[in-house]
Coordinates of C-alpha atoms in Angstrom, one line a residue:
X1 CA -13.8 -14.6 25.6
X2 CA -11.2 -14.1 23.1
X3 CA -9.9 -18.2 22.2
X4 CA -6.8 -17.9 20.9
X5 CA -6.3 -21.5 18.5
X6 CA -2.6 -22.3 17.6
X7 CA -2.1 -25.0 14.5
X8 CA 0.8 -27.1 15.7
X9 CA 0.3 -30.0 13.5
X10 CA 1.6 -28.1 9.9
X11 CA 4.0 -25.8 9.2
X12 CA 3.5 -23.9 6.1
X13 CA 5.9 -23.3 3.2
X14 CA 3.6 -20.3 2.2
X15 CA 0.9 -18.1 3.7
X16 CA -0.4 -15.8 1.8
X17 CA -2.0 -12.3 3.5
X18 CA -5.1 -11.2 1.3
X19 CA -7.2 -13.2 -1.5
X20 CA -7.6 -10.8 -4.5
X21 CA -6.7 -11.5 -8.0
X22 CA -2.7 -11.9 -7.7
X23 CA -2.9 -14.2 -4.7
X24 CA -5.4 -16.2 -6.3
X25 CA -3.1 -16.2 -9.1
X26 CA -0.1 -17.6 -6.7
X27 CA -2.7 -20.2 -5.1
X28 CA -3.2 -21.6 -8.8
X29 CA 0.4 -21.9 -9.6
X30 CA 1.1 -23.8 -6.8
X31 CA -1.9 -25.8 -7.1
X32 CA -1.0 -26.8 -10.5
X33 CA 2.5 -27.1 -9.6
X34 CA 1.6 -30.0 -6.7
X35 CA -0.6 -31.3 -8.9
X36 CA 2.4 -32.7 -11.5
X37 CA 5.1 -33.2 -8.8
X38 CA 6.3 -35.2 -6.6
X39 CA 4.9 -35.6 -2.7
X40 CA 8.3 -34.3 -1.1
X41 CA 8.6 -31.0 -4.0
X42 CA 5.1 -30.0 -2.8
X43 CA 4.2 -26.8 -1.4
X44 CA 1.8 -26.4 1.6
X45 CA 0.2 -23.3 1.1
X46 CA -2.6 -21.6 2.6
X47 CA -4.0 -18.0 2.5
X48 CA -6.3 -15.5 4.8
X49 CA -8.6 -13.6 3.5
X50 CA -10.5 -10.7 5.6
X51 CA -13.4 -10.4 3.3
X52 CA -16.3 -13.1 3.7
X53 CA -16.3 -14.0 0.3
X54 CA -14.2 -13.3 -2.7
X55 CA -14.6 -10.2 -4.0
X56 CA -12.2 -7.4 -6.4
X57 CA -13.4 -4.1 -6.9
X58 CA -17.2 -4.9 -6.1
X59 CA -18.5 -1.4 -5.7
X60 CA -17.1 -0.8 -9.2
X61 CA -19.0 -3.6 -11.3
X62 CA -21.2 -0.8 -13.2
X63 CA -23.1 -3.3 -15.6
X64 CA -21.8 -1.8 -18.9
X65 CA -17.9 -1.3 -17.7
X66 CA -15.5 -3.2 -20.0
X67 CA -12.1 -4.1 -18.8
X68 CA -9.4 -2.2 -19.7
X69 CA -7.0 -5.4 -20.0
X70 CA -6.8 -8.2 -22.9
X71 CA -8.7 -11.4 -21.4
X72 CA -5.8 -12.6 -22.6
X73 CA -4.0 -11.3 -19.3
X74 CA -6.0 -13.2 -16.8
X75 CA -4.7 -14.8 -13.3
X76 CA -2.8 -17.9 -15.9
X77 CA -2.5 -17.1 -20.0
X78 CA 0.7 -15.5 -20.0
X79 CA 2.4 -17.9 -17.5
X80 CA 0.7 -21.3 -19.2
X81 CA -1.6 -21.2 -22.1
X82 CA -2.6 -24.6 -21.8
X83 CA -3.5 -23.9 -17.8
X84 CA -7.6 -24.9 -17.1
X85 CA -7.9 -21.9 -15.2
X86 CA -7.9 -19.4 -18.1
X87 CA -10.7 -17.1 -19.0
X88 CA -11.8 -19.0 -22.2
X89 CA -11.8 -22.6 -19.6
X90 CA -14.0 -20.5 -18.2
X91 CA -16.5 -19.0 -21.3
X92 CA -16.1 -23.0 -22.4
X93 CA -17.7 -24.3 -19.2
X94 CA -20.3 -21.1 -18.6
X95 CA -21.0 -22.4 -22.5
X96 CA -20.5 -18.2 -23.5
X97 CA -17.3 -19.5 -25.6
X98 CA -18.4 -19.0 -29.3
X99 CA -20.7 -15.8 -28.1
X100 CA -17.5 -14.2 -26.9
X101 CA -15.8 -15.0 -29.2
X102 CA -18.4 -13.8 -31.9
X103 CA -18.3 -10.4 -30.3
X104 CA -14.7 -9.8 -31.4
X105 CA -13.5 -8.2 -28.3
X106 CA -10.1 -8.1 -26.3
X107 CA -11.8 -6.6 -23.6
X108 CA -15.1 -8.5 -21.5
X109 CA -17.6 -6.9 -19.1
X110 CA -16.3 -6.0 -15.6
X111 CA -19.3 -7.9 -14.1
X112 CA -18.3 -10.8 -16.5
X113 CA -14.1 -11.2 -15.9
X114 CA -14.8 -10.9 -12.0
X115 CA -17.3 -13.8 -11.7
X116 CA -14.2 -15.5 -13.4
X117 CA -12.3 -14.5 -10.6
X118 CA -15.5 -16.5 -8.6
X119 CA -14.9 -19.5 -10.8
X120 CA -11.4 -19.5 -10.5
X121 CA -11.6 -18.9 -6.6
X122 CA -14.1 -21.3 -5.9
X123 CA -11.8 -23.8 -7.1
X124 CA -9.7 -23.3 -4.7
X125 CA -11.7 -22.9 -1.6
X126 CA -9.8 -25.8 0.1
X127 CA -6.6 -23.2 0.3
X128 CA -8.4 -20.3 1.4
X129 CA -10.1 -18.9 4.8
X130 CA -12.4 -15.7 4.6
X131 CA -13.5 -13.7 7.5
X132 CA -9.5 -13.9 8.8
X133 CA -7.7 -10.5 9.2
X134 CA -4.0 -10.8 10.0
X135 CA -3.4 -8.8 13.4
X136 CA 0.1 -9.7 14.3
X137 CA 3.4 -11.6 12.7
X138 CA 5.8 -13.1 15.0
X139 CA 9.3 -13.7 14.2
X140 CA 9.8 -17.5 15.3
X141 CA 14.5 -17.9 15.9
X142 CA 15.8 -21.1 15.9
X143 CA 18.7 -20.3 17.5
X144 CA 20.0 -16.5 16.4
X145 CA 18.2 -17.4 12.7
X146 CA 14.8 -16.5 12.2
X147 CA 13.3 -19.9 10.4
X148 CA 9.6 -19.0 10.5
X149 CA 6.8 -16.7 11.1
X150 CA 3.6 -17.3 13.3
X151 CA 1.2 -15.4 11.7
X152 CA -2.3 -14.4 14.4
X153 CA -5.6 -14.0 12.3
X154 CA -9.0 -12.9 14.0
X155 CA -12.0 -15.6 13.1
X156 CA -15.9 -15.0 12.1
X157 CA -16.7 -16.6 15.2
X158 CA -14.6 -13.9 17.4
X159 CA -11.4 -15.9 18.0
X160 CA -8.1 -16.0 16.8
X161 CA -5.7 -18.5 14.9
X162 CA -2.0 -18.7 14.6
X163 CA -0.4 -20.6 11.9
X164 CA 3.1 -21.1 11.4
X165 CA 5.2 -20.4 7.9
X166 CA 8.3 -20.8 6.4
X167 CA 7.3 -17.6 3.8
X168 CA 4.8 -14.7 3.6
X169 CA 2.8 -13.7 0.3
X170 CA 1.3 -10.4 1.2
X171 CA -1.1 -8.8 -1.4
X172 CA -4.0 -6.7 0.4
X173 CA -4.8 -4.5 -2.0
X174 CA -4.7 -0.7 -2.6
X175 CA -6.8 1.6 -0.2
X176 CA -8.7 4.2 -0.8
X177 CA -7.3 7.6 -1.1
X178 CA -10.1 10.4 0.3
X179 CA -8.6 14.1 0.5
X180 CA -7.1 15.6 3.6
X181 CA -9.5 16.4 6.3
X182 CA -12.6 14.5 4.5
X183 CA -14.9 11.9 6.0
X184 CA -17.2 9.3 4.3
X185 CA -20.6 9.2 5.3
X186 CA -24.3 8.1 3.2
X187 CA -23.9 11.4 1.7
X188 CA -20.1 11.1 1.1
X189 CA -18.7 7.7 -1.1
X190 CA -15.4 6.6 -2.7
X191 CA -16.4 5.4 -5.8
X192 CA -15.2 2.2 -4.2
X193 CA -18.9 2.1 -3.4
X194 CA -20.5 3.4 -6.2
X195 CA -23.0 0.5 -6.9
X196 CA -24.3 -0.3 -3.3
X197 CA -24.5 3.2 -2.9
X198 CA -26.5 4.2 -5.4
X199 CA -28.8 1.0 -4.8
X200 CA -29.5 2.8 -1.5
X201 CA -30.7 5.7 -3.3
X202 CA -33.0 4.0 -5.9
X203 CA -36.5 5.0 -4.3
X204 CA -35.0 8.9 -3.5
X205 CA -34.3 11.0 -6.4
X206 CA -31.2 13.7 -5.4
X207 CA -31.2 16.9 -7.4
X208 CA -27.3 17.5 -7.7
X209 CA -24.6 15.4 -7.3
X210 CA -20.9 15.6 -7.3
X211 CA -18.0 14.0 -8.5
X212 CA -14.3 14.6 -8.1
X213 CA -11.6 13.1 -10.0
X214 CA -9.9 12.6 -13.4
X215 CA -9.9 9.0 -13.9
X216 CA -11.4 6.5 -15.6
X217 CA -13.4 5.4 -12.0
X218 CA -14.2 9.5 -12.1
X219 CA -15.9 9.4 -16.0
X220 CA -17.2 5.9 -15.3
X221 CA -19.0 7.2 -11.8
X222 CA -20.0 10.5 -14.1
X223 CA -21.7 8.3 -16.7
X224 CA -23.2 6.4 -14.3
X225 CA -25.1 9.2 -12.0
X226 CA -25.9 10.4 -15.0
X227 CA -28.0 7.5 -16.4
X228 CA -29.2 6.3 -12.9
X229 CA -30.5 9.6 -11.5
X230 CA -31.9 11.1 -14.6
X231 CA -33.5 14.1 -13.4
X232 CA -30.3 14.7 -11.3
X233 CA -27.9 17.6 -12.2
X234 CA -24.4 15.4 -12.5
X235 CA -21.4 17.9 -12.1
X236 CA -17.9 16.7 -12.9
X237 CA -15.0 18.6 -10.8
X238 CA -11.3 18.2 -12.2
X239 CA -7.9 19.8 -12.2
X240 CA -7.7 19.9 -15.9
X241 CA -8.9 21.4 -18.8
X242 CA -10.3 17.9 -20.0
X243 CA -10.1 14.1 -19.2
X244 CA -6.6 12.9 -20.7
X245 CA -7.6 9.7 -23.2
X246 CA -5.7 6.9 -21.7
X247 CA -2.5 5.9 -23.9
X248 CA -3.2 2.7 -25.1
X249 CA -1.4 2.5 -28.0
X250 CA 1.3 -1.0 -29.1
X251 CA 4.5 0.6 -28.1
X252 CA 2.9 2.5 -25.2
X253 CA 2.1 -0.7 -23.7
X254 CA 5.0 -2.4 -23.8
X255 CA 5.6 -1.0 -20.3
X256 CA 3.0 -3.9 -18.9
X257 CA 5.4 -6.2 -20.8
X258 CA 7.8 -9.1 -19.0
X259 CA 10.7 -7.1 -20.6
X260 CA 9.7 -4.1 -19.5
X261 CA 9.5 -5.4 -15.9
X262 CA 13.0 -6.5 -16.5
X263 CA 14.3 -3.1 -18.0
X264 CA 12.0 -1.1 -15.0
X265 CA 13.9 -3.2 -12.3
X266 CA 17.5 -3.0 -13.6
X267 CA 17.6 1.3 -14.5
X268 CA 18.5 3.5 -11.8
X269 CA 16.2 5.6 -9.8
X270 CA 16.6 8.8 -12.2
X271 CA 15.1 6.6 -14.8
X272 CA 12.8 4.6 -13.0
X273 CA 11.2 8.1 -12.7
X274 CA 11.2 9.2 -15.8
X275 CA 10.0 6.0 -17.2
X276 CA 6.8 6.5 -14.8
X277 CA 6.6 10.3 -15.7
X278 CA 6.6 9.4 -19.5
X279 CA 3.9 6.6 -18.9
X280 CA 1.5 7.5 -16.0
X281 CA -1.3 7.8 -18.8
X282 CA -1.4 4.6 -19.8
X283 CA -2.7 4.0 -16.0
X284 CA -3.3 7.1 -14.1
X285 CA -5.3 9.8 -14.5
X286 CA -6.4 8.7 -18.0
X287 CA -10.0 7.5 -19.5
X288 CA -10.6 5.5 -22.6
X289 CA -11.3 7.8 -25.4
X290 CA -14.5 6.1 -26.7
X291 CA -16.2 7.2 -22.3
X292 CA -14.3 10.5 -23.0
X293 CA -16.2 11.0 -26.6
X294 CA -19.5 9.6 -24.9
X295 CA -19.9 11.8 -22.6
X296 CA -19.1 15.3 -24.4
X297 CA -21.9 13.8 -27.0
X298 CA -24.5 13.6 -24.0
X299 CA -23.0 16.9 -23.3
X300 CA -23.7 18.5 -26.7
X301 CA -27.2 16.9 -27.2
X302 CA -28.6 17.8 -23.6
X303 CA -27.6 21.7 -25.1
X304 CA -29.1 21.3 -28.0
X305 CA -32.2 20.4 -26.2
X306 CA -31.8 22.6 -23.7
X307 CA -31.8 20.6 -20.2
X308 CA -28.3 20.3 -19.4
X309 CA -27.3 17.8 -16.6
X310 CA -24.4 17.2 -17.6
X311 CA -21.7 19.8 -16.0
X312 CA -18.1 19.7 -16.5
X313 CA -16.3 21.8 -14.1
X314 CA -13.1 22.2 -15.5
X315 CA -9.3 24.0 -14.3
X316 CA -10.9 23.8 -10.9
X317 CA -10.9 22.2 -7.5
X318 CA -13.2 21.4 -4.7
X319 CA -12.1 23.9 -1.6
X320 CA -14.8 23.3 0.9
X321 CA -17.6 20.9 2.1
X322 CA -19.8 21.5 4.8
X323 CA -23.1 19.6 5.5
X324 CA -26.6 21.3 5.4
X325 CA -29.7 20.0 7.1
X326 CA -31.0 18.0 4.0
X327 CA -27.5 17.5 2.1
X328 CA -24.1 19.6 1.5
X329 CA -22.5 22.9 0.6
X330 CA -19.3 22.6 -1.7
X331 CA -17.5 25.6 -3.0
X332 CA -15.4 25.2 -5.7
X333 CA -12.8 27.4 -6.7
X334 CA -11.9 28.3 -10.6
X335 CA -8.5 27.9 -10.3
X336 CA -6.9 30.7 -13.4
X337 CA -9.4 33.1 -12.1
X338 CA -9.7 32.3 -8.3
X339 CA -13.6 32.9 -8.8
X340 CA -15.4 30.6 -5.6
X341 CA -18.9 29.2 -6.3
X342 CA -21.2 27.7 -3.4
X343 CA -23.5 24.4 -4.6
X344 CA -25.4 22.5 -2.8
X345 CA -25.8 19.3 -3.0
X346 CA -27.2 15.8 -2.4
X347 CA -24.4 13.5 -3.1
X348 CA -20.3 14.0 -3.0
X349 CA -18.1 11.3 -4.8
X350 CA -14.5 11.3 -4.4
X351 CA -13.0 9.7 -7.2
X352 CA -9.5 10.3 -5.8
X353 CA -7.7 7.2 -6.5
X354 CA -5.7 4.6 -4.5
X355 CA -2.6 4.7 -2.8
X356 CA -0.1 1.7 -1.9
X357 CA 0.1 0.6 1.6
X358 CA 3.3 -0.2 3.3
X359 CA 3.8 -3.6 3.7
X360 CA 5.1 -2.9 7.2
X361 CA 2.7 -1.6 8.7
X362 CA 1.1 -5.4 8.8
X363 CA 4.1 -7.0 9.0
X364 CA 4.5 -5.6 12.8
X365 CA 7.7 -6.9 14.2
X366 CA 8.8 -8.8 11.3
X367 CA 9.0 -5.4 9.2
X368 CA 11.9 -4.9 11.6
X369 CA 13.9 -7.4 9.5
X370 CA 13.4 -5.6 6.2
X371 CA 16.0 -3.8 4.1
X372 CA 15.0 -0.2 3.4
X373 CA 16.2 2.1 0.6
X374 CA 17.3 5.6 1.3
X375 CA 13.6 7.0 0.7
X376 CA 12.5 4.3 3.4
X377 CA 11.0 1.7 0.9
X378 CA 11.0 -1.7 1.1
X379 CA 14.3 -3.3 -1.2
X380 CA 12.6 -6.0 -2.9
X381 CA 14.7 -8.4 -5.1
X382 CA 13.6 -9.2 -8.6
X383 CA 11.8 -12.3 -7.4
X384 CA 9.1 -10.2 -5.0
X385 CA 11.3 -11.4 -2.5
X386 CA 11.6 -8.6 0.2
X387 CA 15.5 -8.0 1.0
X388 CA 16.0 -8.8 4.6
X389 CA 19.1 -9.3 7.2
X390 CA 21.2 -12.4 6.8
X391 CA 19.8 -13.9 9.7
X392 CA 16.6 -14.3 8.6
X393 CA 15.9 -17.5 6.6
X394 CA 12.0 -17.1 6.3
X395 CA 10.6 -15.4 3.5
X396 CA 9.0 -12.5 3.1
X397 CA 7.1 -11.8 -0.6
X398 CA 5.0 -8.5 -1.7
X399 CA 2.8 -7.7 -4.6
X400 CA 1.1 -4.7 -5.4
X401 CA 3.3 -2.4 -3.4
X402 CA 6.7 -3.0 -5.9
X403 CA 6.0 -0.1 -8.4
X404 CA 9.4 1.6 -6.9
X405 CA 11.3 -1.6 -7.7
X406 CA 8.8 -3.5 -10.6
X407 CA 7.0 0.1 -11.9
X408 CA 3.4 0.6 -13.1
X409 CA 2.7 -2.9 -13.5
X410 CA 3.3 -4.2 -10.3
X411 CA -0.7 -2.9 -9.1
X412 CA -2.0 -3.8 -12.7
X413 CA -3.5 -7.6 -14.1
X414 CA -1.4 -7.2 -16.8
X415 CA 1.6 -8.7 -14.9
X416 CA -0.3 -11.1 -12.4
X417 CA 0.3 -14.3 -14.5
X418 CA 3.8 -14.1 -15.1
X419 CA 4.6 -12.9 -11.6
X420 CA 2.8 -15.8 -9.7
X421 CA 4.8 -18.0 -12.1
X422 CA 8.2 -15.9 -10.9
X423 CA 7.0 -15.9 -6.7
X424 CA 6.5 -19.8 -7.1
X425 CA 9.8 -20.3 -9.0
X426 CA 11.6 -18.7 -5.7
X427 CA 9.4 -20.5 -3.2
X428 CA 10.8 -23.7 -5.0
X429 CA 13.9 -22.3 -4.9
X430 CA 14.1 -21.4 -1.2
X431 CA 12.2 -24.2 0.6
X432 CA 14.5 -27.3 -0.9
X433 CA 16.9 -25.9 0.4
X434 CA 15.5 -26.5 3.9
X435 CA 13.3 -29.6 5.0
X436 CA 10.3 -30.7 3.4
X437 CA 6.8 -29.2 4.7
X438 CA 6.6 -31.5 8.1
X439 CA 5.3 -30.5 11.8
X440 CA 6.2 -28.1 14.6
X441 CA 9.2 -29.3 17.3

């Protein structure tokens, strides 16, 4: 039977929905904020996450996969140097301080800056629950204001719990994108799931595999096929004529700036698009040149030896799939000449990308109190504070689905530091203007 629990002992200032690098960010800025204030200026925060453990971008930890952020721009640096949750507080304690540092290198491992998130997280286990998925979000009135939120999570052990809140953090992530009409199965991945997947296949040994996509995920999943199946044909299906080296350049990035924020938020919408038109290839769509140059040079050597693996099927696009008794049969269709080639194969990855979720759809009854824009998005104040109608004194904050008010950064690390600092500044802001945390009726 279904237990239903209900905390009536605490009311929360904050409850933050998902546990992934920016709310981890916002759970640290708090903590270090109680932690040089007063009793009665502290916040009581708490977050649910639906994973069982920690965990950003797992499938993705290919073991040579650099970041493509400064450490620098980790969950505190540009917020508070002197915080002890930095990435080099971290190298210090794992004693890798004067290693890293001796490799001269802006950029770690993958594997490397996500056990940081680890580090960082379990630090701060006492704020967090895993195994909880939010399923509902109650508007609590107090007369005709809404005050709170009661916010019901499903357990581990089969129950569910419903906590009380005077403001809502949500931050669950991207999801991701698979093309119209597709379906994952152990022959079918995101590359979400690259790692475990391949694990799966280490004693088989497929003969052709797929990929589709663009990206940096796409050339990284390319490279890595490639190494891990070696007597696997590894064919590449994109759009264009060739990846598009991600624009990395000083100026160029001055888009993941605080400023830029700043000047992103204030333009108009005409603008606002231009300004992602002009600088989607510093984040979508784009690869680091240095993959890009590796793997036309494992290109060019495998047809110099003559055993080519490596195939890059360019200007084209992936038009059907349909499975075969031991695997799959893709056409794909040449797109200047309309020329359609059938291929079988053992393995399909779609390296299609994420998309944002609406907020909304998890908010339930609460998204009812939301301002919407004339496109039907969310109208988010500069603050991540979601505009809502005057009678609503709870809060309601959002990160990672802002880049129509915040642009590219807002699903990016590069801003995570400074906007945990700008959320907690409003929380502040907000809750002393009502009581201090206390109890229910």
């Amino acid at each position: 039977m279904n237990q239903v629990r209900r905390e009536t002992e605490t009311i929360y200032d904050v409850l933050g929905i998902g546990f992934g690098p920016s709310n981890l960010a916002l759970a640290i800025a708090i903590e270090e904020h109680n932690s040089r204030t007063t009793a009665d200026r502290r916040l009581k925060a708490a977050f649910w996450e639906k994973q069982p453990r920690f965990g950003w971008h797992r499938g993705m930890l290919i073991d040579d996969a650099t970041m493509q952020v400064s450490f620098l721009k980790d969950l505190v640096t540009m917020r508070d140097p002197t915080s002890g949750f930095s990435f080099l507080c971290y190298l210090k304690e794992r004693d890798r301080l004067v290693d890293f540092l001796n490799q001269k290198t802006l950029f770690p491992l993958r594997i490397e800056f996500h056990d940081y998130f680890e580090w960082a997280a379990a630090r701060l286990e006492h704020l967090v629950d895993y195994g909880h998925q939010v399923v509902g979000v109650e508007p609590v009135f107090e007369g005709d204001r809404v005050e709170y939120f009661d916010v019901t999570s499903t357990t581990p052990d089969g129950g569910s719990l419903v906590r009380r809140t005077r403001n809502l953090c949500v931050a669950t992530g991207m999801t991701p994108r698979i093309p119209n009409g597709a379906q994952v199965s152990d022959r079918v991945w995101h590359n979400r799931d690259l790692v475990p997947r391949v694990e799966e296949w280490a004693d088989r040994a497929p003969e052709r595999v797929m990929v589709l996509g663009a990206g940096q995920s796409a050339a990284e999943a390319v490279a890595y096929l490639h190494r891990k199946f070696p007597s696997a044909e590894v064919c590449a299906v994109f759009a264009k004529y060739g990846y598009t080296p991600a624009d990395d350049s000083p100026f160029a990035n001055r888009v993941f700036d605080p400023e830029g924020v700043d000047v992103f938020y204030q333009s108009p919408p005409e603008v606002k698009r231009s300004l992602m038109d002009y600088h989607r290839s510093t984040n979508y769509s784009a690869v680091d040149l240095e993959l890009i140059d590796a793997l036309y040079r494992a290109q060019y050597q495998e047809q110099v030896q003559g055993t080519r693996r490596l195939r890059f099927m360019n200007v084209s696009r992936l038009r059907e799939t349909a499975p075969t008794e031991d695997g799959l049969r893709v056409t794909v269709e040449h797109l200047p000449t309309g020329e359609r080639q059938s291929l079988d194969v053992d393995l399909l990855v779609y390296a299609t990308g994420y998309q944002l979720p609406d907020p909304g759809e998890l908010l339930g009854k609460a998204d009812k109190l939301c301002l919407r824009d004339d496109e039907d998005s969310l109208q988010v104040g500069r603050d991540h504070r979601v505009r809502v109608f005057d009678q609503v004194s709870a809060g309601i904050y959002v990160q990672g689905s802002t880049e129509h008010t915040h642009g590219i950064t807002s699903t990016l690390l590069s801003h995570t530091a400074m906007r945990s600092g700008e959320i907690l500044d409003s929380l502040l802001a907000h809750t002393h203007e009502v009581q201090p945390s206390g109890t229910i009726g």
